[in-house]
Amino acid sequence: MYDEVSKFPDEVDDLIFYSDTSIDKKPIADQHTALINEGLYSEASQLAKDGNLDGQFAGLYNMLENRILALQTEVVGKEKHNPHYFTSPEPSAEESEMWVQLDCGIHSLLAQYPHEALHWYTHEELRILF
Amino acid sequence: MAYSYLTHEYSKYPDELIKLHKFKDIDDSIKDVFDEYMSYYNEGDYQSAIAVLKKKGVDLNAYTVSARDVNTIVEELRNAQIEALTMQQVIYVQETEPLVPERCDVWVGGA
């Protein structure tokens, strides 16, 4: 009924459609209840699988737990990615990473002034001024 | 966006991975034990019902899903989501200090 084994991370697991008992499934649901009431548990379980009956069955919860385990295993094994460098010396950054140079003399000086006092100047003019 | 904390009411992730229950549907292999258990249970004789399970060495947890099990599933999934979000550096541009910045995250603001 459900594929209890997770395909993650090789593939994203299939979306399932969990349904309340619909009119077309009602005869199967009724038959399932009758088998349970007769104590015919294995037959009931098999009927639920063959008839794609949704319910509080073991397969549903095993599927959920297996998917969570696969996700947790994948995430816990990964290292945190830090694409932004806030350093004084230039870092050995990779492509698409960003470096913000700290302790830059001009930046420290300009930080004393409000934005309104500086926004008429180009970056190059500020560099000459200071 | 409010920062979401890991919680550990039921889940120990990321220190430990989820423990699989290996749930089972009731089948003929446990039929006799289950029927005896249910007969006591339906009579309201819970002590005898539990005693049947103990005597036969049956763990009913594999055959039932409790609220605790559902809460565990939800918390395990939520913790995994939070952990996944912290796998990449976050730049906080805000006046107030981030509640739980992770190592190597950056906070710009607070002047």
Coordinates of N, CA and C in Angstrom, one line a residue:
Chain A
M1 N 0.8 -1.2 0.0 CA 0.0 0.0 0.0 C 0.9 1.3 0.0
Y2 N 1.6 1.5 1.1 CA 2.6 2.6 1.1 C 3.9 1.9 1.0
D3 N 4.8 2.6 0.3 CA 6.2 2.2 0.3 C 6.8 2.7 1.6
E4 N 7.0 1.7 2.5 CA 7.5 2.1 3.8 C 8.9 2.6 3.8
V5 N 9.7 2.2 2.8 CA 11.1 2.5 2.8 C 11.2 3.9 2.1
S6 N 12.0 4.8 2.7 CA 12.2 6.1 2.2 C 13.2 6.1 1.1
K7 N 13.0 6.9 0.0 CA 13.9 7.0 -1.1 C 14.9 8.2 -0.9
F8 N 14.6 9.0 0.1 CA 15.4 10.2 0.4 C 16.8 9.8 0.9
P9 N 17.9 10.4 0.5 CA 18.0 11.6 -0.3 C 18.2 11.4 -1.8
D10 N 18.2 10.1 -2.2 CA 18.4 9.8 -3.6 C 17.3 10.4 -4.4
E11 N 16.1 10.4 -3.9 CA 14.9 11.0 -4.5 C 14.0 11.6 -3.4
V12 N 13.2 12.5 -3.8 CA 12.2 13.0 -2.9 C 11.1 12.0 -2.8
D13 N 10.7 11.7 -1.6 CA 9.6 10.7 -1.5 C 8.3 11.1 -2.1
D14 N 7.6 10.1 -2.6 CA 6.3 10.4 -3.3 C 5.3 11.0 -2.3
L15 N 4.5 11.9 -2.8 CA 3.4 12.4 -2.1 C 2.4 11.3 -1.9
I16 N 1.8 11.2 -0.8 CA 0.7 10.2 -0.6 C -0.6 11.0 -0.5
F17 N -1.7 10.4 -0.9 CA -3.0 11.0 -0.7 C -3.7 10.1 0.3
Y18 N -3.8 10.6 1.6 CA -4.5 9.9 2.6 C -5.9 10.3 2.6
S19 N -6.8 9.3 2.6 CA -8.2 9.7 2.4 C -9.1 9.1 3.4
D20 N -10.1 9.8 3.8 CA -11.2 9.2 4.6 C -11.9 8.2 3.7
T21 N -12.7 7.3 4.3 CA -13.3 6.3 3.5 C -14.3 7.0 2.6
S22 N -14.1 6.7 1.3 CA -15.0 7.3 0.3 C -16.1 6.3 -0.1
I23 N -17.0 6.8 -0.8 CA -18.2 5.9 -1.1 C -17.7 4.6 -1.9
D24 N -16.8 4.8 -2.8 CA -16.3 3.6 -3.5 C -15.5 2.7 -2.7
K25 N -14.9 3.2 -1.6 CA -14.2 2.3 -0.7 C -15.0 1.7 0.5
K26 N -16.2 2.2 0.6 CA -17.0 1.8 1.7 C -17.3 0.3 1.8
P27 N -17.5 -0.4 0.7 CA -17.7 -1.8 0.8 C -16.5 -2.5 1.3
I28 N -15.3 -2.0 0.9 CA -14.0 -2.6 1.4 C -13.9 -2.4 2.9
A29 N -14.2 -1.1 3.3 CA -14.1 -0.7 4.7 C -15.1 -1.6 5.6
D30 N -16.3 -1.8 5.1 CA -17.3 -2.6 5.8 C -16.8 -4.0 5.9
Q31 N -16.2 -4.5 4.8 CA -15.7 -5.9 4.8 C -14.6 -6.0 5.8
H32 N -13.7 -5.0 5.9 CA -12.6 -5.0 6.7 C -13.0 -5.0 8.2
T33 N -14.0 -4.2 8.5 CA -14.6 -4.2 9.9 C -15.2 -5.5 10.3
A34 N -15.9 -6.1 9.3 CA -16.5 -7.4 9.5 C -15.4 -8.5 9.8
L35 N -14.4 -8.5 9.1 CA -13.3 -9.5 9.3 C -12.7 -9.3 10.7
I36 N -12.5 -8.0 11.1 CA -11.9 -7.7 12.4 C -12.8 -8.2 13.5
N37 N -14.1 -8.0 13.3 CA -15.1 -8.4 14.3 C -15.2 -10.0 14.4
E38 N -14.8 -10.6 13.3 CA -14.8 -12.1 13.3 C -13.4 -12.6 13.9
G39 N -12.5 -11.7 14.1 CA -11.2 -12.1 14.6 C -10.3 -12.6 13.5
L40 N -10.6 -12.2 12.3 CA -9.8 -12.7 11.1 C -8.8 -11.5 10.8
Y41 N -7.8 -11.4 11.7 CA -7.0 -10.2 11.6 C -6.0 -10.2 10.3
S42 N -5.5 -11.3 10.0 CA -4.6 -11.4 8.9 C -5.3 -11.1 7.6
E43 N -6.5 -11.7 7.5 CA -7.3 -11.5 6.3 C -7.7 -10.0 6.2
A44 N -8.0 -9.4 7.3 CA -8.4 -8.0 7.3 C -7.2 -7.1 6.9
S45 N -6.1 -7.5 7.4 CA -4.9 -6.7 7.1 C -4.6 -6.8 5.6
Q46 N -4.7 -8.0 5.0 CA -4.4 -8.2 3.6 C -5.5 -7.5 2.8
L47 N -6.7 -7.5 3.2 CA -7.8 -6.8 2.4 C -7.5 -5.3 2.4
A48 N -7.0 -4.8 3.5 CA -6.7 -3.3 3.5 C -5.6 -3.0 2.5
K49 N -4.6 -3.9 2.5 CA -3.5 -3.6 1.5 C -4.0 -3.8 0.1
D50 N -4.7 -4.9 -0.2 CA -5.1 -5.1 -1.5 C -6.1 -4.1 -2.0
G51 N -6.9 -3.6 -1.1 CA -8.0 -2.6 -1.5 C -7.6 -1.2 -1.3
N52 N -6.2 -0.9 -1.0 CA -5.7 0.4 -0.8 C -6.6 1.2 0.1
L53 N -6.9 0.6 1.2 CA -7.8 1.2 2.2 C -6.9 2.1 3.1
D54 N -7.2 3.3 3.3 CA -6.5 4.2 4.2 C -7.0 4.0 5.6
G55 N -6.2 4.0 6.6 CA -6.6 3.8 8.0 C -5.4 3.9 8.9
Q56 N -5.6 3.7 10.2 CA -4.6 3.8 11.2 C -3.8 2.4 11.1
F57 N -3.1 2.2 10.0 CA -2.4 0.9 9.9 C -0.9 1.1 10.2
A58 N -0.3 0.0 10.5 CA 1.1 0.1 10.8 C 2.0 0.7 9.7
G59 N 1.6 0.4 8.5 CA 2.4 0.8 7.3 C 2.5 2.3 7.2
L60 N 1.4 3.0 7.6 CA 1.4 4.5 7.5 C 2.4 5.1 8.5
Y61 N 2.4 4.6 9.7 CA 3.3 5.1 10.7 C 4.8 4.7 10.5
N62 N 5.0 3.5 10.0 CA 6.3 3.1 9.6 C 6.9 3.9 8.5
M63 N 6.0 4.3 7.5 CA 6.5 5.1 6.4 C 6.9 6.5 6.9
L64 N 6.0 7.1 7.8 CA 6.4 8.4 8.3 C 7.7 8.4 9.1
E65 N 7.8 7.4 10.0 CA 9.0 7.3 10.8 C 10.3 7.1 9.9
N66 N 10.1 6.3 8.9 CA 11.3 6.0 8.0 C 11.7 7.3 7.2
R67 N 10.7 8.0 6.8 CA 11.0 9.3 6.1 C 11.7 10.3 7.0
I68 N 11.2 10.4 8.2 CA 11.9 11.3 9.2 C 13.3 10.8 9.4
L69 N 13.5 9.6 9.6 CA 14.8 9.0 9.9 C 15.8 9.4 8.7
A70 N 15.3 9.2 7.5 CA 16.1 9.5 6.3 C 16.5 11.0 6.3
L71 N 15.5 11.8 6.6 CA 15.8 13.3 6.6 C 16.7 13.7 7.7
Q72 N 16.5 13.1 8.9 CA 17.4 13.5 10.0 C 18.8 13.0 9.7
T73 N 19.0 11.8 9.2 CA 20.3 11.3 8.9 C 21.0 12.2 7.9
E74 N 20.3 12.6 6.9 CA 20.9 13.5 5.9 C 21.3 14.8 6.5
V75 N 20.5 15.4 7.3 CA 20.7 16.7 7.8 C 21.8 16.7 8.8
V76 N 21.8 15.7 9.7 CA 22.8 15.7 10.8 C 24.2 15.5 10.3
G77 N 24.3 14.9 9.1 CA 25.6 14.6 8.6 C 26.2 15.8 7.8
K78 N 25.5 16.8 7.6 CA 26.0 18.0 6.8 C 26.7 19.0 7.7
E79 N 27.7 19.7 7.1 CA 28.3 20.8 7.8 C 27.7 22.1 7.4
K80 N 27.7 23.0 8.3 CA 27.0 24.3 8.1 C 27.8 25.0 7.0
H81 N 27.1 25.6 6.0 CA 27.7 26.3 4.9 C 27.7 27.8 5.2
N82 N 28.9 28.4 5.2 CA 29.0 29.8 5.5 C 29.5 30.6 4.3
P83 N 28.6 31.1 3.5 CA 29.0 31.8 2.3 C 29.5 33.2 2.4
H84 N 29.3 33.8 3.7 CA 29.7 35.2 3.9 C 30.9 35.3 4.8
Y85 N 31.9 36.0 4.4 CA 33.1 36.2 5.2 C 33.2 37.6 5.7
F86 N 33.3 37.8 7.0 CA 33.4 39.2 7.5 C 34.8 39.2 8.2
T87 N 35.8 39.5 7.4 CA 37.2 39.4 7.9 C 38.0 40.6 7.4
S88 N 39.1 40.8 8.1 CA 40.0 41.8 7.6 C 40.9 41.3 6.4
P89 N 41.6 40.3 6.6 CA 42.4 39.7 5.4 C 41.4 39.0 4.4
E90 N 41.8 39.0 3.2 CA 40.9 38.4 2.2 C 40.9 36.9 2.4
P91 N 39.7 36.4 2.4 CA 39.6 34.9 2.6 C 39.7 34.2 1.3
S92 N 39.9 32.9 1.4 CA 39.9 32.1 0.2 C 38.5 31.7 -0.2
A93 N 37.7 32.6 -0.7 CA 36.3 32.4 -0.9 C 36.1 31.7 -2.2
E94 N 35.0 30.9 -2.3 CA 34.6 30.2 -3.5 C 33.7 31.1 -4.3
E95 N 33.5 30.7 -5.5 CA 32.6 31.5 -6.4 C 31.2 31.5 -5.7
S96 N 30.5 32.6 -5.8 CA 29.2 32.9 -5.3 C 29.2 33.1 -3.8
E97 N 30.4 33.2 -3.2 CA 30.5 33.6 -1.8 C 30.8 35.0 -1.7
M98 N 30.7 35.6 -0.5 CA 30.8 37.1 -0.4 C 31.8 37.4 0.8
W99 N 32.6 38.5 0.5 CA 33.6 38.9 1.5 C 33.2 40.3 1.9
V100 N 33.0 40.6 3.2 CA 32.9 42.0 3.7 C 34.1 42.3 4.5
Q101 N 34.9 43.2 4.0 CA 36.2 43.5 4.7 C 35.9 44.3 6.0
L102 N 36.5 43.8 7.1 CA 36.3 44.5 8.3 C 37.6 45.4 8.6
D103 N 37.5 46.3 9.6 CA 38.6 47.1 10.0 C 39.1 48.0 8.9
C104 N 38.3 48.4 7.9 CA 38.7 49.2 6.8 C 38.7 50.7 7.4
G105 N 39.8 51.4 7.2 CA 40.0 52.7 7.7 C 38.9 53.7 7.3
I106 N 38.6 53.7 6.0 CA 37.6 54.6 5.4 C 36.3 54.3 6.0
H107 N 35.9 53.1 6.1 CA 34.6 52.7 6.6 C 34.5 53.2 8.0
S108 N 35.5 53.1 8.8 CA 35.4 53.5 10.2 C 35.2 55.0 10.3
L109 N 35.9 55.8 9.4 CA 35.7 57.2 9.4 C 34.3 57.6 9.0
L110 N 33.8 57.0 7.9 CA 32.5 57.3 7.3 C 31.4 57.0 8.3
A111 N 31.6 56.0 9.1 CA 30.6 55.5 10.0 C 30.2 56.6 11.0
Q112 N 31.1 57.7 11.2 CA 30.8 58.7 12.1 C 29.7 59.7 11.6
Y113 N 29.5 59.6 10.2 CA 28.5 60.6 9.6 C 27.2 59.9 9.3
P114 N 26.1 60.7 9.3 CA 24.8 60.1 9.0 C 24.7 60.0 7.4
H115 N 23.9 59.1 7.0 CA 23.7 58.8 5.6 C 23.4 60.1 4.8
E116 N 22.5 61.0 5.4 CA 22.1 62.2 4.8 C 23.3 63.1 4.4
A117 N 24.3 63.1 5.2 CA 25.5 63.9 5.0 C 26.4 63.4 3.9
L118 N 26.2 62.2 3.5 CA 27.2 61.5 2.6 C 26.6 61.1 1.3
H119 N 25.3 61.1 1.2 CA 24.7 60.4 0.0 C 24.9 61.2 -1.3
W120 N 25.4 62.5 -1.2 CA 25.6 63.2 -2.5 C 27.0 62.8 -3.1
Y121 N 27.8 62.2 -2.3 CA 29.2 61.9 -2.8 C 29.2 60.5 -3.4
T122 N 30.1 60.4 -4.4 CA 30.3 59.0 -5.0 C 31.3 58.3 -4.1
H123 N 31.4 57.1 -4.2 CA 32.4 56.3 -3.4 C 33.8 56.8 -3.7
E124 N 34.1 57.2 -4.9 CA 35.5 57.6 -5.3 C 35.8 59.0 -4.6
E125 N 34.7 59.9 -4.7 CA 34.9 61.2 -4.0 C 35.2 61.1 -2.5
L126 N 34.5 60.2 -1.9 CA 34.7 60.0 -0.5 C 36.1 59.5 -0.2
R127 N 36.5 58.6 -1.1 CA 37.9 58.1 -0.9 C 38.9 59.2 -1.0
I128 N 38.7 60.2 -1.9 CA 39.6 61.3 -2.0 C 39.5 62.2 -0.8
L129 N 38.3 62.5 -0.4 CA 38.1 63.4 0.8 C 38.8 62.9 2.0
F130 N 38.7 61.6 2.2 CA 39.3 61.0 3.5 C 40.6 60.4 3.2
Chain B
M1 N 10.5 37.0 11.2 CA 10.2 35.6 11.4 C 10.7 35.2 12.8
A2 N 9.9 34.7 13.6 CA 10.3 34.3 14.9 C 11.2 33.0 14.8
Y3 N 12.2 33.0 15.6 CA 13.1 31.9 15.5 C 12.5 30.7 16.2
S4 N 12.6 29.6 15.6 CA 12.0 28.4 16.2 C 13.1 27.6 16.9
Y5 N 12.9 27.3 18.1 CA 13.8 26.5 18.9 C 13.6 25.0 18.7
L6 N 14.7 24.3 18.8 CA 14.6 22.8 18.9 C 13.9 22.6 20.3
T7 N 13.0 21.6 20.3 CA 12.4 21.2 21.5 C 12.7 19.7 21.8
H8 N 12.7 19.3 23.0 CA 13.0 18.0 23.3 C 12.1 17.3 24.3
E9 N 10.8 17.5 24.0 CA 9.8 16.9 24.9 C 9.8 15.4 24.6
Y10 N 9.8 15.0 23.3 CA 9.8 13.6 22.9 C 11.0 13.3 22.0
S11 N 11.5 14.2 21.4 CA 12.6 14.0 20.4 C 14.0 14.4 21.1
K12 N 15.0 13.7 20.7 CA 16.4 14.1 21.2 C 17.2 14.5 20.0
Y13 N 16.6 14.7 18.9 CA 17.4 15.2 17.7 C 17.9 16.6 17.9
P14 N 19.1 16.9 17.5 CA 20.0 16.1 16.6 C 21.0 15.2 17.4
D15 N 20.9 15.2 18.7 CA 21.8 14.3 19.5 C 21.6 12.9 19.2
E16 N 20.3 12.5 19.0 CA 19.9 11.2 18.6 C 18.9 11.2 17.5
L17 N 19.0 10.2 16.7 CA 18.0 10.1 15.6 C 16.7 9.4 16.1
I18 N 15.6 9.6 15.4 CA 14.4 9.0 15.8 C 14.5 7.5 16.0
K19 N 13.8 7.0 17.0 CA 13.8 5.6 17.2 C 12.6 5.0 16.5
L20 N 12.8 4.0 15.6 CA 11.7 3.4 14.8 C 11.0 2.5 15.7
H21 N 9.6 2.6 15.7 CA 8.8 1.7 16.4 C 8.7 0.3 15.8
K22 N 8.8 0.3 14.4 CA 8.5 -0.9 13.7 C 7.0 -1.4 14.1
F23 N 6.1 -0.6 13.7 CA 4.7 -0.9 14.0 C 4.2 -2.1 13.3
K24 N 3.3 -2.8 13.9 CA 2.7 -4.0 13.2 C 1.2 -4.0 13.3
D25 N 0.6 -4.5 12.2 CA -0.9 -4.7 12.3 C -1.1 -6.0 13.0
I26 N -2.2 -6.1 13.7 CA -2.6 -7.3 14.4 C -2.9 -8.4 13.3
D27 N -2.3 -9.5 13.5 CA -2.5 -10.6 12.5 C -2.8 -11.9 13.3
D28 N -2.9 -13.0 12.6 CA -3.3 -14.2 13.3 C -2.2 -14.7 14.3
S29 N -1.0 -14.2 14.2 CA 0.1 -14.7 15.1 C -0.2 -14.2 16.5
I30 N -0.9 -13.1 16.6 CA -1.1 -12.6 18.0 C -2.6 -12.6 18.3
K31 N -3.4 -13.3 17.5 CA -4.9 -13.3 17.6 C -5.3 -13.8 19.0
D32 N -4.8 -14.9 19.5 CA -5.3 -15.4 20.8 C -5.0 -14.5 21.9
V33 N -3.8 -14.0 21.9 CA -3.4 -13.0 23.0 C -4.3 -11.8 22.9
F34 N -4.5 -11.3 21.7 CA -5.2 -10.0 21.6 C -6.7 -10.2 22.0
D35 N -7.2 -11.4 21.6 CA -8.7 -11.6 21.9 C -8.8 -11.7 23.4
E36 N -7.9 -12.4 24.1 CA -8.0 -12.6 25.5 C -7.8 -11.2 26.2
Y37 N -6.9 -10.4 25.7 CA -6.7 -9.1 26.2 C -7.9 -8.2 26.1
M38 N -8.5 -8.3 24.9 CA -9.7 -7.5 24.6 C -10.9 -7.9 25.4
S39 N -11.0 -9.2 25.7 CA -12.2 -9.7 26.5 C -12.1 -9.1 27.9
Y40 N -10.9 -9.2 28.5 CA -10.7 -8.5 29.8 C -10.9 -7.0 29.7
Y41 N -10.4 -6.4 28.7 CA -10.5 -5.0 28.5 C -11.9 -4.5 28.4
N42 N -12.7 -5.3 27.6 CA -14.1 -4.9 27.4 C -14.9 -5.1 28.7
E43 N -14.5 -6.0 29.6 CA -15.1 -6.2 30.9 C -14.7 -5.1 31.9
G44 N -13.7 -4.3 31.5 CA -13.2 -3.3 32.4 C -12.2 -3.9 33.4
D45 N -11.7 -5.1 33.1 CA -10.7 -5.7 34.0 C -9.4 -5.4 33.4
Y46 N -8.9 -4.2 33.6 CA -7.7 -3.7 33.0 C -6.4 -4.4 33.6
Q47 N -6.5 -4.8 34.9 CA -5.3 -5.5 35.5 C -5.1 -6.8 34.8
S48 N -6.2 -7.5 34.6 CA -6.0 -8.9 34.0 C -5.6 -8.7 32.5
A49 N -6.1 -7.7 31.9 CA -5.8 -7.4 30.5 C -4.3 -7.2 30.3
I50 N -3.8 -6.4 31.2 CA -2.3 -6.1 31.2 C -1.5 -7.3 31.5
A51 N -2.1 -8.1 32.5 CA -1.4 -9.3 32.9 C -1.2 -10.3 31.8
V52 N -2.2 -10.4 30.9 CA -2.2 -11.3 29.8 C -1.0 -10.9 28.9
L53 N -0.9 -9.6 28.6 CA 0.2 -9.2 27.8 C 1.6 -9.5 28.4
K54 N 1.7 -9.2 29.7 CA 3.0 -9.5 30.4 C 3.3 -11.0 30.3
K55 N 2.3 -11.8 30.6 CA 2.5 -13.2 30.7 C 3.0 -13.8 29.3
K56 N 2.4 -13.2 28.2 CA 2.7 -13.7 26.9 C 3.9 -13.0 26.3
G57 N 4.4 -12.0 27.0 CA 5.6 -11.2 26.6 C 5.3 -10.4 25.3
V58 N 4.1 -9.9 25.3 CA 3.7 -9.1 24.1 C 3.8 -7.6 24.4
D59 N 4.4 -6.9 23.5 CA 4.5 -5.4 23.7 C 3.5 -4.8 22.8
L60 N 2.4 -4.3 23.5 CA 1.3 -3.7 22.7 C 1.7 -2.4 22.0
N61 N 2.8 -1.8 22.4 CA 3.2 -0.5 21.7 C 3.4 -0.7 20.2
A62 N 3.8 -1.9 19.8 CA 4.0 -2.1 18.4 C 2.7 -2.2 17.6
Y63 N 1.6 -2.4 18.3 CA 0.3 -2.6 17.7 C -0.6 -1.4 17.9
T64 N -0.2 -0.5 18.6 CA -1.1 0.7 18.9 C -0.3 2.0 18.6
V65 N -1.0 3.0 18.2 CA -0.4 4.3 18.1 C -1.1 5.2 19.1
S66 N -0.2 5.7 20.0 CA -0.8 6.6 21.1 C -0.5 8.0 20.7
A67 N -1.1 8.9 21.5 CA -0.9 10.4 21.3 C 0.6 10.7 21.4
R68 N 1.3 10.0 22.3 CA 2.7 10.2 22.5 C 3.5 9.9 21.2
D69 N 3.0 8.8 20.5 CA 3.7 8.4 19.3 C 3.5 9.5 18.2
V70 N 2.3 10.0 18.1 CA 2.0 11.1 17.1 C 2.8 12.3 17.5
N71 N 2.8 12.7 18.7 CA 3.5 13.9 19.2 C 5.0 13.7 18.9
T72 N 5.5 12.5 19.1 CA 7.0 12.3 18.8 C 7.3 12.5 17.3
I73 N 6.4 11.9 16.5 CA 6.6 12.1 15.0 C 6.6 13.6 14.6
V74 N 5.7 14.3 15.2 CA 5.6 15.8 14.8 C 6.8 16.5 15.3
E75 N 7.3 16.2 16.5 CA 8.4 16.9 17.1 C 9.7 16.5 16.4
E76 N 9.9 15.2 16.0 CA 11.1 14.8 15.3 C 11.2 15.5 14.0
L77 N 10.0 15.6 13.3 CA 10.0 16.2 12.0 C 10.3 17.7 12.1
R78 N 9.7 18.3 13.1 CA 10.0 19.8 13.3 C 11.4 20.1 13.6
N79 N 12.0 19.3 14.5 CA 13.4 19.4 14.8 C 14.3 19.3 13.6
A80 N 14.0 18.3 12.8 CA 14.8 18.1 11.6 C 14.7 19.3 10.6
Q81 N 13.5 19.9 10.5 CA 13.3 21.1 9.7 C 14.1 22.2 10.3
I82 N 14.1 22.5 11.6 CA 14.9 23.5 12.2 C 16.4 23.3 11.9
E83 N 16.8 22.1 12.1 CA 18.2 21.8 11.9 C 18.6 22.0 10.5
A84 N 17.7 21.7 9.5 CA 18.0 21.9 8.1 C 18.2 23.4 7.8
L85 N 17.4 24.2 8.4 CA 17.4 25.6 8.2 C 18.7 26.2 8.7
T86 N 19.3 25.7 9.7 CA 20.5 26.2 10.3 C 21.8 25.7 9.6
M87 N 21.6 24.9 8.5 CA 22.7 24.4 7.8 C 23.4 25.4 6.9
Q88 N 22.8 26.6 6.8 CA 23.4 27.7 6.0 C 23.4 28.9 6.8
Q89 N 24.5 29.6 6.7 CA 24.7 30.9 7.4 C 23.5 31.8 7.2
V90 N 23.1 32.5 8.3 CA 22.0 33.4 8.2 C 22.6 34.8 8.5
I91 N 22.2 35.8 7.7 CA 22.5 37.2 7.9 C 21.3 37.9 8.5
Y92 N 21.3 38.3 9.7 CA 20.2 39.0 10.4 C 20.4 40.5 10.2
V93 N 19.5 41.2 9.5 CA 19.6 42.6 9.4 C 18.4 43.1 10.2
Q94 N 18.6 43.4 11.4 CA 17.5 43.9 12.3 C 18.0 44.6 13.5
E95 N 17.2 45.4 14.1 CA 17.6 46.2 15.2 C 17.8 45.3 16.5
T96 N 16.9 44.4 16.7 CA 17.0 43.6 17.9 C 17.9 42.4 17.7
E97 N 18.6 42.0 18.7 CA 19.5 40.9 18.6 C 18.8 39.6 18.3
P98 N 19.3 38.8 17.4 CA 18.6 37.6 17.1 C 18.5 36.7 18.3
L99 N 17.4 36.0 18.4 CA 17.2 35.2 19.6 C 18.2 34.1 19.8
V100 N 18.4 33.3 18.7 CA 19.3 32.2 18.8 C 20.2 32.2 17.5
P101 N 21.1 33.1 17.4 CA 22.0 33.0 16.3 C 22.9 31.8 16.4
E102 N 23.1 31.1 15.4 CA 24.0 29.9 15.4 C 25.4 30.4 15.1
R103 N 26.4 29.5 15.3 CA 27.8 29.8 15.1 C 28.0 30.2 13.6
C104 N 28.7 31.3 13.4 CA 29.0 31.9 12.1 C 27.9 32.7 11.5
D105 N 26.7 32.8 12.1 CA 25.7 33.7 11.6 C 26.1 35.1 11.9
V106 N 25.5 36.0 11.1 CA 25.9 37.4 11.2 C 24.7 38.3 11.6
W107 N 24.9 39.2 12.5 CA 23.9 40.2 12.9 C 24.3 41.6 12.5
V108 N 23.6 42.2 11.7 CA 23.8 43.6 11.3 C 22.7 44.5 11.9
G109 N 23.1 45.4 12.7 CA 22.1 46.3 13.3 C 22.3 46.5 14.8
G110 N 21.3 47.0 15.5 CA 21.4 47.2 16.9 C 22.1 48.5 17.3
A111 N 22.3 49.4 16.4 CA 23.0 50.7 16.7 C 22.1 51.5 17.7

